[in-house]
Each structure stands twice: as C-alpha cells, then as structure tokens.
Amino acid sequence: MKTTPVFVLALLGAAAWAQVAGVRRTDLLRHDSVVPGREVVQVRVDVDPGHGVPRHTHPGDEVLYVLEGTLEYMPDGQAPVMLKAGQSVFIPAGTIHAARNPGTGDGAGIATYIVEKGKPLIKLAK
C-alpha cells in the first residue's frame, strides 16, 4: 500500500494537480471491473479536523464508509449528510459534492469507486 496526499484534478486545458492540505489518501485497491470499461478503486481517506475536499465529481459511483470520527458530505442541491463511524453514503456518478471533517478529532473513511477506466478519479467542479 502507498500513502500519498489526496490530489484533485483541475482541468485547465492540460491536467494540473493541486495538493489538498489536511487530507491524506492511502491507495488500497485498483482492479478491472466485470463491467467492460470500468474499474474498481478503493482508498482510505484521512481528514484532519476542519479540513476537507472542495466541490468535485467522479466518473462513476462512490460509496464511502466512515471508519472514525465525523465526515460531512455536501452534494450540490441537497441537504448535507453528516456521517459518523459505521455509517455509509452513496454518491451517484457525476454528482457535484464536497466533503469535510467538521469535528474536533480525526476523521477517516474507506471510499470505493466504480468508475470509467482511464479517466481521472477526481475532477474539480467549476
């Protein structure tokens, strides 16, 4: 397993990457899906208190299971979803959303994505 800072993709003609402070990702799995053209990607995401990921989308569905602390998911046009350890959320493909740790302790989750193979996992929303 490899632990790296979470990166988000900003499409400005060519791909550019920016580090998100207070958020770390541990790559757990990347495997071809039985669905042609799709792959399964699983990561552990650790979010420091008061930090988060800006508005973004994924080229496929996301399922997040919270391991510790509290994580808030904020899908555009919907009420925020507050999750505690042991709870999950489903984010449909293409849904613009942000996420953050509103608590005072560490937050962590396992994110599983079923996405289009060869596309960037995360795309910043405009």
Backbone as XML, in Angstrom:
<?xml version="1.0"?>
<chain id="A" units="angstrom">
  <residue number="1" name="MET">
    <atom name="N" x="0.836" y="-1.173" z="0.000"/>
    <atom name="CA" x="0.000" y="0.000" z="0.000"/>
    <atom name="C" x="0.883" y="1.241" z="0.000"/>
  </residue>
  <residue number="2" name="LYS">
    <atom name="N" x="0.364" y="2.268" z="-0.640"/>
    <atom name="CA" x="1.119" y="3.503" z="-0.758"/>
    <atom name="C" x="0.284" y="4.639" z="-0.198"/>
  </residue>
  <residue number="3" name="THR">
    <atom name="N" x="0.846" y="5.428" z="0.715"/>
    <atom name="CA" x="0.144" y="6.577" z="1.271"/>
    <atom name="C" x="0.656" y="7.828" z="0.585"/>
  </residue>
  <residue number="4" name="THR">
    <atom name="N" x="-0.283" y="8.609" z="0.043"/>
    <atom name="CA" x="0.075" y="9.839" z="-0.640"/>
    <atom name="C" x="-0.928" y="10.912" z="-0.267"/>
  </residue>
  <residue number="5" name="PRO">
    <atom name="N" x="-0.565" y="12.188" z="-0.406"/>
    <atom name="CA" x="-1.569" y="13.232" z="-0.210"/>
    <atom name="C" x="-2.673" y="13.072" z="-1.246"/>
  </residue>
  <residue number="6" name="VAL">
    <atom name="N" x="-3.915" y="13.424" z="-0.875"/>
    <atom name="CA" x="-5.001" y="13.404" z="-1.841"/>
    <atom name="C" x="-4.738" y="14.519" z="-2.848"/>
  </residue>
  <residue number="7" name="PHE">
    <atom name="N" x="-4.937" y="14.235" z="-4.110"/>
    <atom name="CA" x="-4.778" y="15.230" z="-5.157"/>
    <atom name="C" x="-6.110" y="15.392" z="-5.867"/>
  </residue>
  <residue number="8" name="VAL">
    <atom name="N" x="-6.363" y="16.577" z="-6.317"/>
    <atom name="CA" x="-7.565" y="16.824" z="-7.091"/>
    <atom name="C" x="-7.168" y="17.357" z="-8.443"/>
  </residue>
  <residue number="9" name="LEU">
    <atom name="N" x="-7.927" y="16.997" z="-9.448"/>
    <atom name="CA" x="-7.608" y="17.375" z="-10.818"/>
    <atom name="C" x="-8.302" y="18.661" z="-11.190"/>
  </residue>
  <residue number="10" name="ALA">
    <atom name="N" x="-7.551" y="19.611" z="-11.693"/>
    <atom name="CA" x="-8.118" y="20.845" z="-12.228"/>
    <atom name="C" x="-7.868" y="20.828" z="-13.723"/>
  </residue>
  <residue number="11" name="LEU">
    <atom name="N" x="-8.915" y="20.842" z="-14.504"/>
    <atom name="CA" x="-8.769" y="20.788" z="-15.956"/>
    <atom name="C" x="-8.676" y="22.202" z="-16.506"/>
  </residue>
  <residue number="12" name="LEU">
    <atom name="N" x="-7.515" y="22.579" z="-16.929"/>
    <atom name="CA" x="-7.263" y="23.907" z="-17.478"/>
    <atom name="C" x="-6.615" y="23.727" z="-18.843"/>
  </residue>
  <residue number="13" name="GLY">
    <atom name="N" x="-7.233" y="22.975" z="-19.712"/>
    <atom name="CA" x="-6.619" y="22.602" z="-20.974"/>
    <atom name="C" x="-5.802" y="21.355" z="-20.746"/>
  </residue>
  <residue number="14" name="ALA">
    <atom name="N" x="-4.683" y="21.496" z="-20.055"/>
    <atom name="CA" x="-3.863" y="20.342" z="-19.670"/>
    <atom name="C" x="-4.140" y="20.044" z="-18.202"/>
  </residue>
  <residue number="15" name="ALA">
    <atom name="N" x="-3.887" y="18.816" z="-17.800"/>
    <atom name="CA" x="-4.150" y="18.436" z="-16.404"/>
    <atom name="C" x="-3.146" y="19.093" z="-15.478"/>
  </residue>
  <residue number="16" name="ALA">
    <atom name="N" x="-3.646" y="19.628" z="-14.371"/>
    <atom name="CA" x="-2.792" y="20.213" z="-13.335"/>
    <atom name="C" x="-3.259" y="19.641" z="-12.006"/>
  </residue>
  <residue number="17" name="TRP">
    <atom name="N" x="-2.344" y="19.383" z="-11.119"/>
    <atom name="CA" x="-2.683" y="18.763" z="-9.840"/>
    <atom name="C" x="-2.401" y="19.731" z="-8.701"/>
  </residue>
  <residue number="18" name="ALA">
    <atom name="N" x="-3.247" y="19.703" z="-7.668"/>
    <atom name="CA" x="-3.059" y="20.566" z="-6.501"/>
    <atom name="C" x="-3.253" y="19.733" z="-5.232"/>
  </residue>
  <residue number="19" name="GLN">
    <atom name="N" x="-2.390" y="19.873" z="-4.282"/>
    <atom name="CA" x="-2.486" y="19.137" z="-3.024"/>
    <atom name="C" x="-3.555" y="19.766" z="-2.145"/>
  </residue>
  <residue number="20" name="VAL">
    <atom name="N" x="-4.318" y="18.928" z="-1.474"/>
    <atom name="CA" x="-5.339" y="19.391" z="-0.533"/>
    <atom name="C" x="-4.774" y="19.211" z="0.877"/>
  </residue>
  <residue number="21" name="ALA">
    <atom name="N" x="-4.552" y="20.324" z="1.585"/>
    <atom name="CA" x="-3.993" y="20.282" z="2.936"/>
    <atom name="C" x="-4.951" y="19.589" z="3.897"/>
  </residue>
  <residue number="22" name="GLY">
    <atom name="N" x="-4.406" y="18.786" z="4.805"/>
    <atom name="CA" x="-5.198" y="18.156" z="5.844"/>
    <atom name="C" x="-5.946" y="16.914" z="5.415"/>
  </residue>
  <residue number="23" name="VAL">
    <atom name="N" x="-5.708" y="16.451" z="4.167"/>
    <atom name="CA" x="-6.383" y="15.264" z="3.658"/>
    <atom name="C" x="-5.318" y="14.323" z="3.083"/>
  </residue>
  <residue number="24" name="ARG">
    <atom name="N" x="-5.365" y="13.055" z="3.496"/>
    <atom name="CA" x="-4.414" y="12.064" z="3.006"/>
    <atom name="C" x="-5.152" y="10.852" z="2.461"/>
  </residue>
  <residue number="25" name="ARG">
    <atom name="N" x="-4.580" y="10.240" z="1.441"/>
    <atom name="CA" x="-5.189" y="9.069" z="0.814"/>
    <atom name="C" x="-4.209" y="7.909" z="0.851"/>
  </residue>
  <residue number="26" name="THR">
    <atom name="N" x="-4.720" y="6.731" z="1.201"/>
    <atom name="CA" x="-3.951" y="5.502" z="1.111"/>
    <atom name="C" x="-4.622" y="4.631" z="0.058"/>
  </residue>
  <residue number="27" name="ASP">
    <atom name="N" x="-3.921" y="4.375" z="-1.032"/>
    <atom name="CA" x="-4.460" y="3.522" z="-2.096"/>
    <atom name="C" x="-4.527" y="2.085" z="-1.591"/>
  </residue>
  <residue number="28" name="LEU">
    <atom name="N" x="-5.705" y="1.464" z="-1.687"/>
    <atom name="CA" x="-5.892" y="0.103" z="-1.208"/>
    <atom name="C" x="-6.049" y="-0.897" z="-2.350"/>
  </residue>
  <residue number="29" name="LEU">
    <atom name="N" x="-6.788" y="-0.519" z="-3.400"/>
    <atom name="CA" x="-7.100" y="-1.468" z="-4.471"/>
    <atom name="C" x="-7.425" y="-0.724" z="-5.750"/>
  </residue>
  <residue number="30" name="ARG">
    <atom name="N" x="-6.963" y="-1.255" z="-6.870"/>
    <atom name="CA" x="-7.375" y="-0.810" z="-8.202"/>
    <atom name="C" x="-7.463" y="-2.084" z="-9.027"/>
  </residue>
  <residue number="31" name="HIS">
    <atom name="N" x="-8.680" y="-2.378" z="-9.545"/>
    <atom name="CA" x="-8.891" y="-3.644" z="-10.243"/>
    <atom name="C" x="-9.935" y="-3.464" z="-11.330"/>
  </residue>
  <residue number="32" name="ASP">
    <atom name="N" x="-9.729" y="-4.123" z="-12.455"/>
    <atom name="CA" x="-10.729" y="-4.096" z="-13.518"/>
    <atom name="C" x="-12.047" y="-4.654" z="-12.992"/>
  </residue>
  <residue number="33" name="SER">
    <atom name="N" x="-13.144" y="-4.011" z="-13.401"/>
    <atom name="CA" x="-14.481" y="-4.482" z="-13.049"/>
    <atom name="C" x="-14.901" y="-5.559" z="-14.048"/>
  </residue>
  <residue number="34" name="VAL">
    <atom name="N" x="-15.929" y="-6.309" z="-13.692"/>
    <atom name="CA" x="-16.506" y="-7.253" z="-14.655"/>
    <atom name="C" x="-17.311" y="-6.494" z="-15.710"/>
  </residue>
  <residue number="35" name="VAL">
    <atom name="N" x="-17.616" y="-5.222" z="-15.434"/>
    <atom name="CA" x="-18.323" y="-4.369" z="-16.391"/>
    <atom name="C" x="-17.272" y="-3.787" z="-17.343"/>
  </residue>
  <residue number="36" name="PRO">
    <atom name="N" x="-17.375" y="-4.058" z="-18.630"/>
    <atom name="CA" x="-16.375" y="-3.559" z="-19.575"/>
    <atom name="C" x="-16.204" y="-2.038" z="-19.485"/>
  </residue>
  <residue number="37" name="GLY">
    <atom name="N" x="-14.930" y="-1.609" z="-19.504"/>
    <atom name="CA" x="-14.638" y="-0.184" z="-19.473"/>
    <atom name="C" x="-14.678" y="0.448" z="-18.096"/>
  </residue>
  <residue number="38" name="ARG">
    <atom name="N" x="-14.895" y="-0.344" z="-17.057"/>
    <atom name="CA" x="-14.965" y="0.164" z="-15.677"/>
    <atom name="C" x="-13.867" y="-0.464" z="-14.831"/>
  </residue>
  <residue number="39" name="GLU">
    <atom name="N" x="-13.512" y="0.241" z="-13.757"/>
    <atom name="CA" x="-12.594" y="-0.313" z="-12.773"/>
    <atom name="C" x="-13.086" y="0.039" z="-11.376"/>
  </residue>
  <residue number="40" name="VAL">
    <atom name="N" x="-12.648" y="-0.752" z="-10.410"/>
    <atom name="CA" x="-12.970" y="-0.519" z="-9.006"/>
    <atom name="C" x="-11.716" y="0.052" z="-8.350"/>
  </residue>
  <residue number="41" name="VAL">
    <atom name="N" x="-11.885" y="1.179" z="-7.677"/>
    <atom name="CA" x="-10.782" y="1.819" z="-6.972"/>
    <atom name="C" x="-11.217" y="1.987" z="-5.521"/>
  </residue>
  <residue number="42" name="GLN">
    <atom name="N" x="-10.353" y="1.570" z="-4.606"/>
    <atom name="CA" x="-10.681" y="1.712" z="-3.185"/>
    <atom name="C" x="-9.526" y="2.421" z="-2.490"/>
  </residue>
  <residue number="43" name="VAL">
    <atom name="N" x="-9.867" y="3.422" z="-1.680"/>
    <atom name="CA" x="-8.863" y="4.203" z="-0.958"/>
    <atom name="C" x="-9.324" y="4.456" z="0.473"/>
  </residue>
  <residue number="44" name="ARG">
    <atom name="N" x="-8.357" y="4.618" z="1.339"/>
    <atom name="CA" x="-8.641" y="5.105" z="2.685"/>
    <atom name="C" x="-8.366" y="6.601" z="2.652"/>
  </residue>
  <residue number="45" name="VAL">
    <atom name="N" x="-9.299" y="7.383" z="3.182"/>
    <atom name="CA" x="-9.152" y="8.836" z="3.216"/>
    <atom name="C" x="-9.134" y="9.275" z="4.678"/>
  </residue>
  <residue number="46" name="ASP">
    <atom name="N" x="-8.077" y="9.978" z="5.063"/>
    <atom name="CA" x="-7.955" y="10.531" z="6.414"/>
    <atom name="C" x="-8.062" y="12.042" z="6.311"/>
  </residue>
  <residue number="47" name="VAL">
    <atom name="N" x="-8.952" y="12.627" z="7.118"/>
    <atom name="CA" x="-9.222" y="14.064" z="7.048"/>
    <atom name="C" x="-9.023" y="14.671" z="8.435"/>
  </residue>
  <residue number="48" name="ASP">
    <atom name="N" x="-8.107" y="15.636" z="8.516"/>
    <atom name="CA" x="-7.855" y="16.328" z="9.775"/>
    <atom name="C" x="-9.056" y="17.201" z="10.135"/>
  </residue>
  <residue number="49" name="PRO">
    <atom name="N" x="-9.250" y="17.480" z="11.430"/>
    <atom name="CA" x="-10.350" y="18.355" z="11.850"/>
    <atom name="C" x="-10.306" y="19.695" z="11.114"/>
  </residue>
  <residue number="50" name="GLY">
    <atom name="N" x="-11.470" y="20.134" z="10.641"/>
    <atom name="CA" x="-11.571" y="21.425" z="9.968"/>
    <atom name="C" x="-11.111" y="21.431" z="8.518"/>
  </residue>
  <residue number="51" name="HIS">
    <atom name="N" x="-10.705" y="20.303" z="7.992"/>
    <atom name="CA" x="-10.239" y="20.227" z="6.606"/>
    <atom name="C" x="-11.227" y="19.427" z="5.764"/>
  </residue>
  <residue number="52" name="GLY">
    <atom name="N" x="-11.048" y="19.506" z="4.443"/>
    <atom name="CA" x="-11.919" y="18.764" z="3.553"/>
    <atom name="C" x="-11.478" y="18.867" z="2.114"/>
  </residue>
  <residue number="53" name="VAL">
    <atom name="N" x="-12.333" y="18.371" z="1.248"/>
    <atom name="CA" x="-12.086" y="18.338" z="-0.195"/>
    <atom name="C" x="-13.094" y="19.273" z="-0.858"/>
  </residue>
  <residue number="54" name="PRO">
    <atom name="N" x="-12.629" y="20.164" z="-1.758"/>
    <atom name="CA" x="-13.552" y="21.103" z="-2.409"/>
    <atom name="C" x="-14.522" y="20.393" z="-3.354"/>
  </residue>
  <residue number="55" name="ARG">
    <atom name="N" x="-15.478" y="21.141" z="-3.876"/>
    <atom name="CA" x="-16.502" y="20.606" z="-4.783"/>
    <atom name="C" x="-15.840" y="19.886" z="-5.961"/>
  </residue>
  <residue number="56" name="HIS">
    <atom name="N" x="-16.330" y="18.668" z="-6.227"/>
    <atom name="CA" x="-15.745" y="17.847" z="-7.274"/>
    <atom name="C" x="-16.748" y="16.789" z="-7.726"/>
  </residue>
  <residue number="57" name="THR">
    <atom name="N" x="-16.362" y="16.054" z="-8.770"/>
    <atom name="CA" x="-17.162" y="14.933" z="-9.265"/>
    <atom name="C" x="-16.246" y="13.734" z="-9.495"/>
  </residue>
  <residue number="58" name="HIS">
    <atom name="N" x="-16.884" y="12.590" z="-9.754"/>
    <atom name="CA" x="-16.166" y="11.360" z="-10.109"/>
    <atom name="C" x="-16.790" y="10.786" z="-11.378"/>
  </residue>
  <residue number="59" name="PRO">
    <atom name="N" x="-16.002" y="10.079" z="-12.207"/>
    <atom name="CA" x="-16.536" y="9.483" z="-13.426"/>
    <atom name="C" x="-17.213" y="8.139" z="-13.165"/>
  </residue>
  <residue number="60" name="GLY">
    <atom name="N" x="-17.870" y="8.024" z="-12.044"/>
    <atom name="CA" x="-18.572" y="6.802" z="-11.660"/>
    <atom name="C" x="-19.112" y="6.964" z="-10.252"/>
  </residue>
  <residue number="61" name="ASP">
    <atom name="N" x="-19.719" y="5.907" z="-9.744"/>
    <atom name="CA" x="-20.333" y="5.932" z="-8.421"/>
    <atom name="C" x="-19.282" y="5.860" z="-7.314"/>
  </residue>
  <residue number="62" name="GLU">
    <atom name="N" x="-19.611" y="6.477" z="-6.163"/>
    <atom name="CA" x="-18.761" y="6.429" z="-4.969"/>
    <atom name="C" x="-19.589" y="5.910" z="-3.805"/>
  </residue>
  <residue number="63" name="VAL">
    <atom name="N" x="-18.995" y="5.031" z="-3.011"/>
    <atom name="CA" x="-19.578" y="4.587" z="-1.747"/>
    <atom name="C" x="-18.533" y="4.869" z="-0.684"/>
  </residue>
  <residue number="64" name="LEU">
    <atom name="N" x="-18.928" y="5.598" z="0.368"/>
    <atom name="CA" x="-17.997" y="5.903" z="1.455"/>
    <atom name="C" x="-18.511" y="5.288" z="2.742"/>
  </residue>
  <residue number="65" name="TYR">
    <atom name="N" x="-17.618" y="4.589" z="3.443"/>
    <atom name="CA" x="-17.901" y="4.030" z="4.766"/>
    <atom name="C" x="-16.994" y="4.744" z="5.762"/>
  </residue>
  <residue number="66" name="VAL">
    <atom name="N" x="-17.565" y="5.331" z="6.804"/>
    <atom name="CA" x="-16.789" y="6.082" z="7.780"/>
    <atom name="C" x="-16.213" y="5.127" z="8.831"/>
  </residue>
  <residue number="67" name="LEU">
    <atom name="N" x="-14.894" y="5.185" z="8.977"/>
    <atom name="CA" x="-14.191" y="4.341" z="9.942"/>
    <atom name="C" x="-14.102" y="4.986" z="11.318"/>
  </residue>
  <residue number="68" name="GLU">
    <atom name="N" x="-13.828" y="6.301" z="11.337"/>
    <atom name="CA" x="-13.695" y="7.001" z="12.614"/>
    <atom name="C" x="-14.063" y="8.464" z="12.459"/>
  </residue>
  <residue number="69" name="GLY">
    <atom name="N" x="-14.501" y="9.054" z="13.565"/>
    <atom name="CA" x="-14.828" y="10.468" z="13.563"/>
    <atom name="C" x="-16.131" y="10.775" z="12.844"/>
  </residue>
  <residue number="70" name="THR">
    <atom name="N" x="-16.221" y="12.010" z="12.358"/>
    <atom name="CA" x="-17.400" y="12.507" z="11.665"/>
    <atom name="C" x="-16.976" y="13.099" z="10.332"/>
  </residue>
  <residue number="71" name="LEU">
    <atom name="N" x="-17.664" y="12.742" z="9.269"/>
    <atom name="CA" x="-17.424" y="13.312" z="7.953"/>
    <atom name="C" x="-18.746" y="13.846" z="7.417"/>
  </residue>
  <residue number="72" name="GLU">
    <atom name="N" x="-18.688" y="15.001" z="6.789"/>
    <atom name="CA" x="-19.888" y="15.615" z="6.223"/>
    <atom name="C" x="-19.743" y="15.641" z="4.707"/>
  </residue>
  <residue number="73" name="TYR">
    <atom name="N" x="-20.751" y="15.100" z="4.019"/>
    <atom name="CA" x="-20.799" y="15.138" z="2.556"/>
    <atom name="C" x="-21.845" y="16.155" z="2.157"/>
  </residue>
  <residue number="74" name="MET">
    <atom name="N" x="-21.487" y="17.003" z="1.205"/>
    <atom name="CA" x="-22.348" y="18.117" z="0.819"/>
    <atom name="C" x="-22.619" y="18.070" z="-0.685"/>
  </residue>
  <residue number="75" name="PRO">
    <atom name="N" x="-23.626" y="17.270" z="-1.108"/>
    <atom name="CA" x="-23.969" y="17.229" z="-2.529"/>
    <atom name="C" x="-24.686" y="18.513" z="-2.948"/>
  </residue>
  <residue number="76" name="ASP">
    <atom name="N" x="-24.322" y="19.057" z="-4.104"/>
    <atom name="CA" x="-24.987" y="20.262" z="-4.616"/>
    <atom name="C" x="-26.493" y="20.038" z="-4.710"/>
  </residue>
  <residue number="77" name="GLY">
    <atom name="N" x="-27.267" y="21.033" z="-4.256"/>
    <atom name="CA" x="-28.719" y="20.994" z="-4.378"/>
    <atom name="C" x="-29.413" y="20.091" z="-3.385"/>
  </residue>
  <residue number="78" name="GLN">
    <atom name="N" x="-28.684" y="19.517" z="-2.437"/>
    <atom name="CA" x="-29.272" y="18.629" z="-1.436"/>
    <atom name="C" x="-28.770" y="19.021" z="-0.053"/>
  </residue>
  <residue number="79" name="ALA">
    <atom name="N" x="-29.477" y="18.550" z="0.948"/>
    <atom name="CA" x="-29.046" y="18.802" z="2.328"/>
    <atom name="C" x="-27.747" y="18.056" z="2.602"/>
  </residue>
  <residue number="80" name="PRO">
    <atom name="N" x="-26.844" y="18.644" z="3.401"/>
    <atom name="CA" x="-25.620" y="17.941" z="3.776"/>
    <atom name="C" x="-25.941" y="16.640" z="4.513"/>
  </residue>
  <residue number="81" name="VAL">
    <atom name="N" x="-25.051" y="15.669" z="4.389"/>
    <atom name="CA" x="-25.204" y="14.374" z="5.044"/>
    <atom name="C" x="-24.081" y="14.244" z="6.065"/>
  </residue>
  <residue number="82" name="MET">
    <atom name="N" x="-24.442" y="14.163" z="7.360"/>
    <atom name="CA" x="-23.461" y="14.022" z="8.433"/>
    <atom name="C" x="-23.327" y="12.542" z="8.750"/>
  </residue>
  <residue number="83" name="LEU">
    <atom name="N" x="-22.100" y="12.033" z="8.684"/>
    <atom name="CA" x="-21.859" y="10.608" z="8.894"/>
    <atom name="C" x="-20.904" y="10.386" z="10.055"/>
  </residue>
  <residue number="84" name="LYS">
    <atom name="N" x="-21.230" y="9.415" z="10.885"/>
    <atom name="CA" x="-20.357" y="9.021" z="11.991"/>
    <atom name="C" x="-19.818" y="7.623" z="11.706"/>
  </residue>
  <residue number="85" name="ALA">
    <atom name="N" x="-18.821" y="7.215" z="12.466"/>
    <atom name="CA" x="-18.222" y="5.891" z="12.290"/>
    <atom name="C" x="-19.306" y="4.823" z="12.193"/>
  </residue>
  <residue number="86" name="GLY">
    <atom name="N" x="-19.176" y="3.945" z="11.194"/>
    <atom name="CA" x="-20.133" y="2.864" z="10.982"/>
    <atom name="C" x="-21.223" y="3.200" z="9.983"/>
  </residue>
  <residue number="87" name="GLN">
    <atom name="N" x="-21.291" y="4.445" z="9.509"/>
    <atom name="CA" x="-22.313" y="4.840" z="8.541"/>
    <atom name="C" x="-21.711" y="4.969" z="7.133"/>
  </residue>
  <residue number="88" name="SER">
    <atom name="N" x="-22.585" y="4.863" z="6.126"/>
    <atom name="CA" x="-22.171" y="4.929" z="4.727"/>
    <atom name="C" x="-23.014" y="5.924" z="3.959"/>
  </residue>
  <residue number="89" name="VAL">
    <atom name="N" x="-22.485" y="6.348" z="2.804"/>
    <atom name="CA" x="-23.223" y="7.209" z="1.893"/>
    <atom name="C" x="-22.918" y="6.769" z="0.465"/>
  </residue>
  <residue number="90" name="PHE">
    <atom name="N" x="-23.905" y="6.920" z="-0.414"/>
    <atom name="CA" x="-23.758" y="6.622" z="-1.841"/>
    <atom name="C" x="-23.834" y="7.932" z="-2.606"/>
  </residue>
  <residue number="91" name="ILE">
    <atom name="N" x="-22.839" y="8.200" z="-3.445"/>
    <atom name="CA" x="-22.809" y="9.401" z="-4.285"/>
    <atom name="C" x="-22.857" y="8.934" z="-5.739"/>
  </residue>
  <residue number="92" name="PRO">
    <atom name="N" x="-23.960" y="9.196" z="-6.466"/>
    <atom name="CA" x="-24.067" y="8.758" z="-7.866"/>
    <atom name="C" x="-23.034" y="9.433" z="-8.769"/>
  </residue>
  <residue number="93" name="ALA">
    <atom name="N" x="-22.680" y="8.760" z="-9.830"/>
    <atom name="CA" x="-21.728" y="9.275" z="-10.814"/>
    <atom name="C" x="-22.109" y="10.682" z="-11.255"/>
  </residue>
  <residue number="94" name="GLY">
    <atom name="N" x="-21.100" y="11.559" z="-11.343"/>
    <atom name="CA" x="-21.307" y="12.907" z="-11.842"/>
    <atom name="C" x="-21.889" y="13.894" z="-10.849"/>
  </residue>
  <residue number="95" name="THR">
    <atom name="N" x="-22.251" y="13.445" z="-9.649"/>
    <atom name="CA" x="-22.822" y="14.341" z="-8.645"/>
    <atom name="C" x="-21.733" y="15.270" z="-8.105"/>
  </residue>
  <residue number="96" name="ILE">
    <atom name="N" x="-21.968" y="16.565" z="-8.186"/>
    <atom name="CA" x="-21.019" y="17.520" z="-7.620"/>
    <atom name="C" x="-21.215" y="17.524" z="-6.110"/>
  </residue>
  <residue number="97" name="HIS">
    <atom name="N" x="-20.108" y="17.360" z="-5.393"/>
    <atom name="CA" x="-20.170" y="17.329" z="-3.938"/>
    <atom name="C" x="-18.837" y="17.759" z="-3.334"/>
  </residue>
  <residue number="98" name="ALA">
    <atom name="N" x="-18.879" y="18.131" z="-2.074"/>
    <atom name="CA" x="-17.690" y="18.434" z="-1.282"/>
    <atom name="C" x="-17.768" y="17.566" z="-0.035"/>
  </residue>
  <residue number="99" name="ALA">
    <atom name="N" x="-16.652" y="17.467" z="0.676"/>
    <atom name="CA" x="-16.635" y="16.697" z="1.913"/>
    <atom name="C" x="-15.692" y="17.379" z="2.893"/>
  </residue>
  <residue number="100" name="ARG">
    <atom name="N" x="-16.013" y="17.232" z="4.188"/>
    <atom name="CA" x="-15.145" y="17.835" z="5.199"/>
    <atom name="C" x="-15.295" y="17.101" z="6.523"/>
  </residue>
  <residue number="101" name="ASN">
    <atom name="N" x="-14.350" y="17.364" z="7.391"/>
    <atom name="CA" x="-14.397" y="16.854" z="8.760"/>
    <atom name="C" x="-14.774" y="18.022" z="9.661"/>
  </residue>
  <residue number="102" name="PRO">
    <atom name="N" x="-16.040" y="18.095" z="10.111"/>
    <atom name="CA" x="-16.470" y="19.208" z="10.959"/>
    <atom name="C" x="-16.145" y="19.004" z="12.434"/>
  </residue>
  <residue number="103" name="GLY">
    <atom name="N" x="-15.595" y="17.829" z="12.778"/>
    <atom name="CA" x="-15.353" y="17.500" z="14.176"/>
    <atom name="C" x="-14.040" y="18.055" z="14.706"/>
  </residue>
  <residue number="104" name="THR">
    <atom name="N" x="-13.741" y="17.677" z="15.949"/>
    <atom name="CA" x="-12.508" y="18.110" z="16.596"/>
    <atom name="C" x="-11.471" y="16.991" z="16.619"/>
  </residue>
  <residue number="105" name="GLY">
    <atom name="N" x="-11.866" y="15.797" z="16.197"/>
    <atom name="CA" x="-10.943" y="14.656" z="16.133"/>
    <atom name="C" x="-10.737" y="14.223" z="14.693"/>
  </residue>
  <residue number="106" name="ASP">
    <atom name="N" x="-9.842" y="13.272" z="14.504"/>
    <atom name="CA" x="-9.560" y="12.762" z="13.162"/>
    <atom name="C" x="-10.799" y="12.112" z="12.560"/>
  </residue>
  <residue number="107" name="GLY">
    <atom name="N" x="-10.915" y="12.213" z="11.246"/>
    <atom name="CA" x="-11.973" y="11.540" z="10.506"/>
    <atom name="C" x="-11.334" y="10.642" z="9.463"/>
  </residue>
  <residue number="108" name="ALA">
    <atom name="N" x="-11.914" y="9.472" z="9.248"/>
    <atom name="CA" x="-11.363" y="8.550" z="8.258"/>
    <atom name="C" x="-12.480" y="7.724" z="7.656"/>
  </residue>
  <residue number="109" name="GLY">
    <atom name="N" x="-12.299" y="7.372" z="6.392"/>
    <atom name="CA" x="-13.274" y="6.531" z="5.719"/>
    <atom name="C" x="-12.632" y="5.704" z="4.625"/>
  </residue>
  <residue number="110" name="ILE">
    <atom name="N" x="-13.370" y="4.701" z="4.182"/>
    <atom name="CA" x="-12.979" y="3.897" z="3.025"/>
    <atom name="C" x="-13.904" y="4.301" z="1.891"/>
  </residue>
  <residue number="111" name="ALA">
    <atom name="N" x="-13.315" y="4.826" z="0.816"/>
    <atom name="CA" x="-14.089" y="5.220" z="-0.363"/>
    <atom name="C" x="-13.867" y="4.178" z="-1.451"/>
  </residue>
  <residue number="112" name="THR">
    <atom name="N" x="-14.961" y="3.688" z="-1.998"/>
    <atom name="CA" x="-14.911" y="2.735" z="-3.098"/>
    <atom name="C" x="-15.589" y="3.370" z="-4.301"/>
  </residue>
  <residue number="113" name="TYR">
    <atom name="N" x="-14.887" y="3.364" z="-5.424"/>
    <atom name="CA" x="-15.382" y="3.975" z="-6.656"/>
    <atom name="C" x="-15.495" y="2.913" z="-7.726"/>
  </residue>
  <residue number="114" name="ILE">
    <atom name="N" x="-16.576" y="2.950" z="-8.490"/>
    <atom name="CA" x="-16.728" y="2.121" z="-9.683"/>
    <atom name="C" x="-16.811" y="3.119" z="-10.827"/>
  </residue>
  <residue number="115" name="VAL">
    <atom name="N" x="-15.692" y="3.269" z="-11.520"/>
    <atom name="CA" x="-15.517" y="4.392" z="-12.433"/>
    <atom name="C" x="-15.093" y="3.961" z="-13.828"/>
  </residue>
  <residue number="116" name="GLU">
    <atom name="N" x="-15.220" y="4.911" z="-14.765"/>
    <atom name="CA" x="-14.753" y="4.687" z="-16.122"/>
    <atom name="C" x="-13.242" y="4.560" z="-16.106"/>
  </residue>
  <residue number="117" name="LYS">
    <atom name="N" x="-12.744" y="3.471" z="-16.659"/>
    <atom name="CA" x="-11.314" y="3.206" z="-16.678"/>
    <atom name="C" x="-10.591" y="4.240" z="-17.538"/>
  </residue>
  <residue number="118" name="GLY">
    <atom name="N" x="-9.447" y="4.716" z="-17.038"/>
    <atom name="CA" x="-8.639" y="5.651" z="-17.795"/>
    <atom name="C" x="-8.985" y="7.113" z="-17.590"/>
  </residue>
  <residue number="119" name="LYS">
    <atom name="N" x="-10.059" y="7.402" z="-16.862"/>
    <atom name="CA" x="-10.426" y="8.788" z="-16.573"/>
    <atom name="C" x="-9.880" y="9.168" z="-15.204"/>
  </residue>
  <residue number="120" name="PRO">
    <atom name="N" x="-9.581" y="10.473" z="-14.999"/>
    <atom name="CA" x="-9.135" y="10.906" z="-13.672"/>
    <atom name="C" x="-10.204" y="10.588" z="-12.628"/>
  </residue>
  <residue number="121" name="LEU">
    <atom name="N" x="-9.781" y="10.133" z="-11.473"/>
    <atom name="CA" x="-10.713" y="9.754" z="-10.413"/>
    <atom name="C" x="-11.493" y="10.951" z="-9.880"/>
  </residue>
  <residue number="122" name="ILE">
    <atom name="N" x="-10.834" y="12.117" z="-9.811"/>
    <atom name="CA" x="-11.460" y="13.308" z="-9.246"/>
    <atom name="C" x="-11.307" y="14.478" z="-10.202"/>
  </residue>
  <residue number="123" name="LYS">
    <atom name="N" x="-12.409" y="15.196" z="-10.434"/>
    <atom name="CA" x="-12.386" y="16.389" z="-11.272"/>
    <atom name="C" x="-13.006" y="17.528" z="-10.481"/>
  </residue>
  <residue number="124" name="LEU">
    <atom name="N" x="-12.257" y="18.613" z="-10.320"/>
    <atom name="CA" x="-12.799" y="19.770" z="-9.610"/>
    <atom name="C" x="-14.010" y="20.335" z="-10.334"/>
  </residue>
  <residue number="125" name="ALA">
    <atom name="N" x="-15.011" y="20.763" z="-9.569"/>
    <atom name="CA" x="-16.190" y="21.404" z="-10.148"/>
    <atom name="C" x="-15.878" y="22.881" z="-10.357"/>
  </residue>
  <residue number="126" name="LYS">
    <atom name="N" x="-16.506" y="23.461" z="-11.358"/>
    <atom name="CA" x="-16.303" y="24.888" z="-11.648"/>
    <atom name="C" x="-17.279" y="25.738" z="-10.886"/>
  </residue>
</chain>
